[in-house]
Short mmCIF file of C-alpha atoms in Angstrom, two decimals:
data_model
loop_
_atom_site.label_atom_id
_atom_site.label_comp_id
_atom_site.label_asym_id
_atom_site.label_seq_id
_atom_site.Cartn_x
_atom_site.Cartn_y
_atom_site.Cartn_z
CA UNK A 1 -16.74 48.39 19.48
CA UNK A 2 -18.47 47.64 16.20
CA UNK A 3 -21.80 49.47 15.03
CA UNK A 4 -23.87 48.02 12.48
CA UNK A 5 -21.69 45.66 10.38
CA UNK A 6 -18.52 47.47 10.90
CA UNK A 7 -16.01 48.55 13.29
CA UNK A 8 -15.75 52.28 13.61
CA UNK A 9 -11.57 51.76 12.19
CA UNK A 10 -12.93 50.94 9.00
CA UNK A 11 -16.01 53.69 8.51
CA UNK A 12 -13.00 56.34 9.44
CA UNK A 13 -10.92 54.74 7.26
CA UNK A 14 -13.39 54.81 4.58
CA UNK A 15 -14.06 58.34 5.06
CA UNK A 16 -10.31 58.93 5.50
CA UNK A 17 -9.44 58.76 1.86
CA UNK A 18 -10.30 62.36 -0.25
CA UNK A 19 -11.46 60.17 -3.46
CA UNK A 20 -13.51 58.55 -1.68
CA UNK A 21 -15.50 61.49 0.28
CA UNK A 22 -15.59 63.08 -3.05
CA UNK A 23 -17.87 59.63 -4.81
CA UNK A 24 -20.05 60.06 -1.46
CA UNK A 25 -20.20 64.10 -2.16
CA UNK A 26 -20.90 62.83 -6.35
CA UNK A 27 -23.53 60.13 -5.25
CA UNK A 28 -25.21 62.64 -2.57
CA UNK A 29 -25.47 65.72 -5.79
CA UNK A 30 -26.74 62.68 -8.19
CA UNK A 31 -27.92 58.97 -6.67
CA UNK A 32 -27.61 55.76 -8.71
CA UNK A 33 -24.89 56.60 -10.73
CA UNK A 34 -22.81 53.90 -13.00
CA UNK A 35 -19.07 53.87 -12.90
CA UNK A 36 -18.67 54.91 -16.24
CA UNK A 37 -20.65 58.04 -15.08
CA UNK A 38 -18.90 58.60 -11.68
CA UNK A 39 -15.62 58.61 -13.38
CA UNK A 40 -16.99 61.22 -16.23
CA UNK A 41 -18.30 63.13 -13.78
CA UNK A 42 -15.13 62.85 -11.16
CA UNK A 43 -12.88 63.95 -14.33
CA UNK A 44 -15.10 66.41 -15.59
CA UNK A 45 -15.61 68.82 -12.49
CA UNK A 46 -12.34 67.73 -10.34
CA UNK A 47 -10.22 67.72 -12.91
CA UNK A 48 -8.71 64.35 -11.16
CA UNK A 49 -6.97 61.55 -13.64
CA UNK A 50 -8.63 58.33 -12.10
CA UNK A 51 -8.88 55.18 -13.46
CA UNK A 52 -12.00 53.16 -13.37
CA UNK A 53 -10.03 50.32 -11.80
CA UNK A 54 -9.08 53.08 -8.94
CA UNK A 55 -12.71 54.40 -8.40
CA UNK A 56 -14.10 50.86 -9.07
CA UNK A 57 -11.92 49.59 -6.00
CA UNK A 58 -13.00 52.69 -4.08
CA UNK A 59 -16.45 51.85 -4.43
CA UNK A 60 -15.77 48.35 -3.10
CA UNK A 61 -14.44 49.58 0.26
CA UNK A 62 -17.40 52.00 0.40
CA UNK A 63 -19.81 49.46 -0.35
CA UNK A 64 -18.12 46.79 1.97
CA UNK A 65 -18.25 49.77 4.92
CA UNK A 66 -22.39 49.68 4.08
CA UNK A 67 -22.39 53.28 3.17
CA UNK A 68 -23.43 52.94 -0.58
CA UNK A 69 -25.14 49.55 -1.92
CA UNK A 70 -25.05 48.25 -5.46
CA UNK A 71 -27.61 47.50 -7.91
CA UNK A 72 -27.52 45.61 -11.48
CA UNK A 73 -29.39 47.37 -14.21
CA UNK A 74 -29.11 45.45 -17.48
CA UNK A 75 -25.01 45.05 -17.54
CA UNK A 76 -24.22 47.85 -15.56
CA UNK A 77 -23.90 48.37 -11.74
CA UNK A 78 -25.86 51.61 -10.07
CA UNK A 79 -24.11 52.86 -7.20
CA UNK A 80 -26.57 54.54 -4.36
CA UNK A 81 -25.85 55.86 -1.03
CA UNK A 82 -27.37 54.04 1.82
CA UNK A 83 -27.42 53.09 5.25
CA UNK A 84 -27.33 57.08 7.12
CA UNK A 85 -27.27 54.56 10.11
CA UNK A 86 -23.85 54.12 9.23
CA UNK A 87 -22.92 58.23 9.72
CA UNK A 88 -25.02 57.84 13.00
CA UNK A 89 -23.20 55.36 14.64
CA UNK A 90 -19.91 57.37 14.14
CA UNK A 91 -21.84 60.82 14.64
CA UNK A 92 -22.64 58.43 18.25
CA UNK A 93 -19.39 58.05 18.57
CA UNK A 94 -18.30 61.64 18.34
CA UNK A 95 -20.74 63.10 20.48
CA UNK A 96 -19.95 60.94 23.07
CA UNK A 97 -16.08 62.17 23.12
CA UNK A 98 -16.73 65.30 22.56
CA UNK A 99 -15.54 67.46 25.75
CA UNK A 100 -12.50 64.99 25.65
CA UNK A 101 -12.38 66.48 21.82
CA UNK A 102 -12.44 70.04 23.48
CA UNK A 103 -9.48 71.85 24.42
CA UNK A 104 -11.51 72.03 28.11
CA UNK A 105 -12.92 75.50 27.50
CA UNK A 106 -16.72 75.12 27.28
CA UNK A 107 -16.71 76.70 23.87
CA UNK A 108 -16.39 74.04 22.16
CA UNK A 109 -12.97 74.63 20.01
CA UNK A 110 -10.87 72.05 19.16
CA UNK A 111 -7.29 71.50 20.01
#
């Protein structure tokens, strides 16, 4: 089943990865950021050693899952979170499985 440009495998997989959530959390506090200033700003308030190489490859699978886009400015690349159509198709996808994702109960706790 594939949503808008994607297969639902890979937008998990995207979101799977904790560095990766944390650039979406970084680009949702402060849009349009460079990668020098993502990985200033990833060191400076996670206190996590990345390289840009790392967060520069992160950003690839991010942008190649359509949920941020890139933009040049001058020499430099701004990253921005797009595409909530993206979120929607797996919210979708969630909301249709949900009382199989419910231990059966009716209130609505997971297993």
């Amino acid at each position: 089943m594939e949503g808008p440009g994607q297969s639902l495998d890979t937008l998990f997989g995207a979101l799977a990865d904790p560095t990766r959530r944390l650039i979406l959390d970084e680009l949702r506090k402060r849009d349009g950021q460079s990668l020098f200033e993502l990985c200033g700003r990833i060191v400076s308030f996670y206190d996590i050693s990345l390289s840009r190489q790392a967060i520069s490859k992160h950003l690839a699978v991010l942008e190649d899952t359509g949920l941020i886009a890139c933009t040049r400015q001058g020499r430099t690349k701004q990253h921005s979170l797009i595409r909530p159509e993206a979120l929607q198709y797996a919210e979708r996808w969630i909301a249709a499985h949900r009382s199989e994702l419910t231990n059966g109960s009716g209130k609505g706790e997971t297993i």
